[in-house]
Amino acid sequence: MTPETAPPRPGTKPGRPEASITQRVTSLELFFDLVFVYTLTQLTVLIAHDLSWPTAGRVVLIFTVLYWMYSAYAYLTNQVPPDRPSRRVLMLLGMAGFLICALSIPHAFDPHSNAGVVFGLGLLLVVLVHSVLYTRGHGRDTVWYAVPNSAAALAVTGAGLCTGLLADGLWVLAIALQFLTPLMAEHGPARGSGRATSELRAQMGALHPGHFVERHGLLLIVSLGESIIAIGVGIGDLPFTASVFTGVFLALALAGALWWTYFVRDEGGAEHAFAATPADRRWRLAMTAYYYTFLPMLLGVAFLAAGIKKSLGHIGEHLHTGPALALAGGVALFLAGDVAFRSAMRLFPVGYRALAVPVALATALLGIHVSALVQLLGLVAALVVMLAAEARWSPRASTVADAATPVGTEGT
């Protein structure tokens, strides 16, 4: 990615040397991401253990709540970098909170375990550490983030004390509170300070584009590593036959195709588009592109990894519905998220990728009625054809031009 002049941090006057500093991801942030990705590992284990719709729904609830706070930390360290001991210690404490959440995931909905309460308390620790660090960049305005996020963590903790629909309802309440947070952050501080909403949005959008895009790209690449680990777990102690080797190669090719889908064209174009977007619109773009659309992409990786684990051990056999849907649904979910990401960032075309979504879902029939090997082959073929068609019939110039267009300013 090409370095650019970073916007000034909140409270920094334009023209000062700090405003021209290019910020990149630190090793501590990457360490933080490695700990966070363990939550995806645990979710993959949960899916693979019980490939059912209720479990899939609970996985979505858990990761939606967790990824919200990961995004909050990615935004936080963009504006408050961990460049001094006190901030680094707090970051490590936040990592501990995520680790507690990850360890309790397998039994978070078990009524005979205290794991649900432990998960909620771990999440509360994550929120409190974030709130303390956030005061370094936004002062008293932090209350508009801290209160709804803390209430969400308490709702999850309460869900650990309940069972059935009440527990599920408290999880949904937690997500609703989190989704309410951006509205409170945009409009709440203006009431007491007299500042215009546009001014607040400009302050919240004073992000370092290169850092923000790189941070989420690193999270995605580390998450894709989960599908590689799933290959080793999937083959277990199987003998190294030709069919096993073929299955391993196809699973790796599938992960590689997903990498190609995002990193070869999307990441660079996204950074240009993000940098070109005015600060008062960049906040909303960050929310849309790197939370709402990245969420299904990361969940897709988790479901795909679970499908690989359950299918490689039966590579030449008919698959049950669960593993076949995990494979097909994981890829389709990733592609659907990527289509939404490209649309938000105005990276065109999106048509080839949109067409690949139902094709990926249809490969579940190959796994159920033919074999896991044929389904993997079908998924790889679908992605290769998609990427080849896009490269052949989509002029690169138009993609670059669209990427350079300030998002939200077209037509002005």
XYZ file of C-alpha atoms in Angstrom:
412
model
C 0.000 0.000 0.000
C 1.199 3.517 -0.773
C 1.910 5.671 2.300
C -0.119 8.846 2.524
C -0.224 11.924 4.659
C -2.231 10.959 7.729
C -4.940 13.267 9.051
C -4.152 15.006 12.330
C -5.155 13.278 15.520
C -7.973 14.874 17.498
C -6.638 17.915 19.312
C -3.671 18.332 16.955
C -3.438 21.574 15.014
C -3.010 21.271 11.236
C 0.485 22.072 10.100
C 2.271 20.619 13.113
C 4.810 17.881 12.367
C 2.606 15.214 13.939
C -0.040 15.757 11.267
C 2.253 14.398 8.565
C 3.292 11.252 10.390
C 2.328 8.065 8.564
C 0.944 5.602 11.074
C 1.211 1.863 10.552
C 0.185 -1.173 12.547
C 2.438 -1.918 15.521
C 3.610 -5.354 16.652
C 1.457 -5.005 19.792
C -1.647 -4.503 17.640
C -0.756 -7.607 15.636
C -0.283 -9.494 18.907
C -3.721 -8.218 19.946
C -5.193 -9.534 16.682
C -3.649 -12.978 17.213
C -5.379 -13.211 20.585
C -8.662 -12.012 19.121
C -8.532 -14.562 16.291
C -8.552 -17.275 18.968
C -12.229 -16.380 19.375
C -12.734 -17.398 15.727
C -10.851 -20.642 16.429
C -13.198 -21.394 19.303
C -16.235 -20.581 17.193
C -14.968 -22.948 14.502
C -14.673 -25.682 17.131
C -18.213 -24.928 18.292
C -19.609 -25.127 14.754
C -17.723 -28.330 13.923
C -18.942 -29.979 17.131
C -22.603 -29.295 16.366
C -23.464 -28.412 12.765
C -27.018 -27.262 13.426
C -29.025 -24.107 12.819
C -29.324 -23.194 16.538
C -25.546 -23.442 16.931
C -24.989 -21.391 13.766
C -27.321 -18.705 15.125
C -25.489 -18.575 18.445
C -22.141 -18.346 16.677
C -23.454 -15.307 14.803
C -24.620 -13.727 18.084
C -21.280 -14.327 19.819
C -19.114 -13.066 17.003
C -21.296 -10.024 16.303
C -20.837 -8.920 19.915
C -17.106 -9.660 19.961
C -16.298 -8.135 16.581
C -18.025 -4.919 17.619
C -15.470 -4.465 20.381
C -12.589 -5.534 18.149
C -13.622 -2.787 15.715
C -13.772 -0.370 18.641
C -10.151 -1.215 19.495
C -9.050 -0.903 15.850
C -10.560 2.577 15.756
C -9.088 3.358 19.171
C -5.481 2.488 18.343
C -5.797 4.420 15.085
C -6.326 7.580 17.138
C -4.603 6.580 20.389
C -1.594 4.463 19.303
C -0.030 2.172 21.943
C 3.200 4.157 21.950
C 3.800 4.483 25.693
C 3.924 2.050 28.660
C 0.550 2.938 30.208
C -1.285 2.371 26.931
C 0.564 -0.877 26.245
C -0.324 -2.248 29.682
C -3.980 -1.399 29.125
C -3.879 -3.042 25.681
C -2.513 -6.213 27.255
C -5.335 -6.080 29.806
C -7.848 -5.762 26.970
C -6.257 -8.798 25.321
C -6.785 -10.698 28.580
C -10.477 -9.819 28.413
C -10.767 -11.196 24.873
C -8.904 -14.345 25.925
C -11.383 -14.891 28.777
C -14.227 -14.550 26.287
C -12.577 -16.995 23.877
C -11.965 -19.635 26.553
C -15.609 -19.540 27.652
C -17.138 -19.681 24.138
C -17.675 -23.481 23.917
C -20.054 -23.443 26.912
C -21.345 -19.865 26.769
C -24.929 -21.107 26.217
C -24.700 -24.144 28.504
C -27.235 -23.714 31.351
C -25.204 -26.077 33.552
C -22.016 -24.016 33.277
C -20.924 -20.597 34.509
C -19.177 -19.963 31.181
C -21.863 -17.521 30.042
C -21.278 -15.301 33.062
C -17.506 -15.577 32.622
C -17.895 -14.562 28.972
C -19.930 -11.510 29.977
C -17.418 -10.440 32.622
C -14.572 -10.866 30.136
C -16.488 -8.665 27.693
C -17.069 -6.093 30.424
C -13.308 -5.986 31.057
C -12.757 -5.431 27.331
C -15.247 -2.530 27.376
C -13.825 -0.875 30.501
C -10.248 -0.977 29.218
C -11.402 0.446 25.887
C -13.275 3.245 27.659
C -10.251 4.228 29.749
C -7.994 4.339 26.698
C -10.625 6.192 24.690
C -10.571 9.125 27.104
C -7.024 9.855 25.849
C -8.465 10.855 22.486
C -12.036 11.992 23.170
C -12.135 13.055 26.809
C -15.602 13.359 28.317
C -17.249 12.361 25.014
C -16.172 8.797 25.867
C -19.291 8.428 28.012
C -21.404 8.132 24.841
C -19.463 4.979 23.931
C -18.818 3.593 27.396
C -22.411 3.547 28.654
C -24.100 1.572 25.832
C -21.108 -0.779 25.437
C -21.069 -1.467 29.190
C -24.825 -2.031 29.174
C -24.351 -4.522 26.327
C -21.699 -6.397 28.313
C -24.000 -6.509 31.350
C -26.825 -7.848 29.159
C -24.531 -10.666 27.986
C -23.545 -11.359 31.597
C -27.213 -11.534 32.534
C -27.815 -13.943 29.660
C -25.337 -16.302 31.339
C -27.700 -16.490 34.309
C -30.734 -17.308 32.142
C -31.812 -20.053 29.774
C -33.850 -20.440 26.609
C -35.446 -17.520 24.823
C -34.676 -15.098 27.658
C -30.944 -15.729 27.275
C -31.137 -15.363 23.501
C -33.171 -12.183 23.928
C -30.510 -10.640 26.171
C -27.878 -11.389 23.519
C -30.033 -9.646 20.911
C -30.464 -6.718 23.316
C -26.678 -6.483 23.661
C -26.296 -6.254 19.871
C -29.067 -3.622 19.679
C -27.262 -1.532 22.312
C -24.012 -1.797 20.394
C -25.672 -0.755 17.150
C -27.177 2.223 18.981
C -23.726 3.438 20.025
C -22.799 5.230 16.741
C -25.993 7.281 16.856
C -25.287 8.304 20.449
C -21.679 9.137 19.568
C -22.748 11.332 16.651
C -25.551 13.256 18.337
C -25.013 12.980 22.101
C -21.961 15.248 22.583
C -23.531 18.011 20.460
C -26.358 18.550 22.938
C -24.128 19.552 25.813
C -21.334 21.329 23.942
C -23.136 23.171 21.187
C -20.955 21.588 18.503
C -22.502 20.761 15.160
C -23.047 17.116 14.248
C -20.911 17.571 11.128
C -18.044 18.797 13.304
C -18.323 15.739 15.516
C -18.378 13.451 12.505
C -15.269 15.154 11.151
C -13.501 14.577 14.459
C -14.524 10.913 14.545
C -13.500 10.538 10.896
C -9.986 11.921 11.468
C -8.557 8.457 10.870
C -5.244 7.341 9.401
C -6.492 5.502 6.271
C -3.383 3.365 5.750
C -3.381 2.131 9.337
C -7.109 1.413 9.389
C -7.099 -0.573 6.144
C -3.903 -2.432 7.022
C -5.199 -3.357 10.484
C -8.313 -5.021 9.137
C -6.373 -6.685 6.328
C -4.018 -8.251 8.853
C -6.984 -9.521 10.852
C -8.416 -11.126 7.726
C -5.150 -12.801 6.727
C -4.669 -14.191 10.242
C -8.271 -15.433 10.163
C -7.648 -17.191 6.838
C -4.865 -19.038 8.634
C -7.639 -20.791 10.585
C -8.699 -22.567 7.385
C -5.117 -23.822 6.966
C -5.094 -25.173 10.516
C -8.418 -26.843 9.727
C -6.723 -28.804 6.934
C -4.328 -30.430 9.403
C -7.095 -31.153 11.889
C -9.332 -32.514 9.137
C -6.945 -35.140 7.810
C -5.955 -36.261 11.319
C -4.191 -39.618 11.116
C -5.444 -40.527 7.652
C -2.946 -42.273 5.356
C -1.452 -40.071 2.648
C -3.433 -41.345 -0.313
C -3.923 -39.588 -3.638
C -7.455 -38.532 -2.681
C -6.271 -37.066 0.630
C -3.488 -35.119 -1.094
C -5.981 -33.854 -3.671
C -8.385 -32.754 -0.946
C -5.595 -30.933 0.909
C -4.502 -29.169 -2.279
C -8.069 -28.101 -3.094
C -8.659 -26.823 0.450
C -5.463 -24.759 0.248
C -6.435 -23.513 -3.219
C -9.826 -22.480 -1.842
C -8.214 -20.438 0.950
C -5.805 -18.958 -1.595
C -8.676 -17.932 -3.867
C -10.379 -16.138 -0.991
C -7.100 -14.378 -0.239
C -6.868 -13.345 -3.899
C -10.448 -12.088 -3.856
C -9.709 -9.422 -1.249
C -5.985 -8.731 -1.170
C -5.080 -8.515 -4.856
C -7.496 -5.721 -5.786
C -9.728 -4.712 -2.895
C -7.221 -3.690 -0.229
C -5.254 -1.160 -2.276
C -8.370 0.341 -3.848
C -10.033 0.577 -0.441
C -7.137 2.569 0.989
C -7.287 5.080 -1.863
C -11.074 5.410 -1.551
C -10.876 5.737 2.225
C -8.199 8.436 2.028
C -10.181 10.370 -0.606
C -13.350 10.427 1.487
C -13.939 13.668 3.461
C -13.422 13.278 7.205
C -17.058 13.985 8.063
C -18.115 11.011 5.876
C -15.208 8.723 6.659
C -16.664 7.727 10.041
C -19.799 6.275 8.454
C -17.739 4.601 5.728
C -15.501 2.980 8.353
C -18.559 1.601 10.126
C -20.169 0.299 6.943
C -17.121 -1.168 5.230
C -15.088 -2.467 8.135
C -17.790 -3.597 10.521
C -21.058 -4.401 8.745
C -19.460 -5.912 5.624
C -16.345 -7.409 7.233
C -18.518 -9.265 9.745
C -19.954 -11.771 7.215
C -16.526 -12.161 5.587
C -14.931 -13.229 8.881
C -17.904 -15.411 9.808
C -17.605 -17.020 6.386
C -14.006 -17.978 7.154
C -15.125 -19.594 10.436
C -17.881 -21.632 8.760
C -15.543 -22.624 5.923
C -12.894 -23.823 8.396
C -15.505 -25.935 10.200
C -16.614 -27.420 6.868
C -13.024 -28.289 5.943
C -12.488 -29.981 9.304
C -15.575 -32.144 8.874
C -15.110 -32.997 5.187
C -11.427 -33.844 4.660
C -11.763 -36.980 6.748
C -14.486 -38.166 4.333
C -12.998 -36.777 1.156
C -14.278 -39.473 -1.204
C -17.669 -39.920 0.462
C -21.076 -38.269 0.352
C -21.246 -35.475 2.908
C -23.993 -34.933 5.418
C -25.990 -31.752 4.941
C -24.205 -29.885 7.754
C -20.596 -30.120 6.466
C -21.699 -29.506 2.867
C -23.594 -26.368 3.867
C -20.689 -25.192 6.039
C -18.328 -25.385 3.065
C -20.703 -23.782 0.593
C -22.180 -21.289 3.047
C -18.776 -20.189 4.310
C -17.590 -19.264 0.821
C -20.945 -17.676 -0.084
C -20.965 -15.627 3.123
C -17.431 -14.392 2.454
C -18.331 -13.410 -1.111
C -21.563 -11.697 -0.043
C -19.629 -9.648 2.497
C -17.031 -8.784 -0.129
C -19.727 -7.659 -2.564
C -21.121 -5.359 0.132
C -17.585 -4.138 0.938
C -16.896 -3.299 -2.708
C -20.217 -1.513 -3.011
C -19.525 0.584 0.090
C -16.039 1.481 -1.162
C -17.229 1.995 -4.765
C -14.820 -0.639 -6.070
C -16.390 -1.968 -9.236
C -17.427 -4.314 -10.712
C -19.359 -6.377 -8.198
C -21.495 -8.383 -10.619
C -19.143 -11.332 -11.075
C -18.799 -11.773 -7.330
C -22.537 -11.412 -6.770
C -23.191 -14.146 -9.333
C -20.653 -16.391 -7.593
C -22.652 -16.320 -4.329
C -25.535 -18.596 -5.461
C -23.060 -20.739 -7.415
C -21.063 -21.329 -4.233
C -24.244 -22.225 -2.333
C -25.251 -24.671 -5.072
C -22.044 -26.675 -4.593
C -23.577 -28.065 -1.390
C -25.568 -30.376 -3.678
C -22.288 -31.761 -5.059
C -21.086 -32.599 -1.567
C -24.353 -34.217 -0.553
C -24.986 -36.206 -3.719
C -21.461 -36.845 -5.068
C -18.523 -36.340 -2.685
C -16.584 -33.826 -0.605
C -13.790 -33.893 -3.183
C -16.124 -32.856 -5.990
C -17.639 -30.080 -3.875
C -14.196 -28.656 -3.086
C -13.333 -28.831 -6.774
C -16.576 -27.029 -7.626
C -15.890 -24.238 -5.117
C -12.337 -23.700 -6.367
C -13.534 -23.700 -9.981
C -16.257 -21.163 -9.199
C -13.800 -18.761 -7.580
C -11.172 -19.173 -10.299
C -13.739 -18.511 -13.046
C -15.044 -15.495 -11.103
C -11.579 -13.971 -10.724
C -10.551 -14.771 -14.296
C -13.727 -13.239 -15.747
C -13.300 -10.143 -13.616
C -9.672 -9.718 -14.696
C -10.474 -10.349 -18.359
C -13.574 -8.217 -18.850
C -13.192 -5.505 -16.207
C -10.852 -2.677 -17.241
C -8.411 -1.954 -14.439
C -8.581 1.752 -15.229
C -12.211 2.003 -14.185
C -11.476 0.276 -10.885
C -8.661 2.698 -10.135
C -10.818 5.656 -11.107
C -13.659 4.492 -8.899
C -11.248 3.851 -6.031
C -9.947 7.400 -6.297
C -13.452 8.921 -6.240
C -14.223 10.363 -2.790
C -16.925 8.110 -1.367
C -20.081 10.057 -0.683
C -19.095 12.925 -3.033
C -20.086 11.441 -6.383
C -22.428 13.649 -8.303
C -21.317 16.816 -6.492
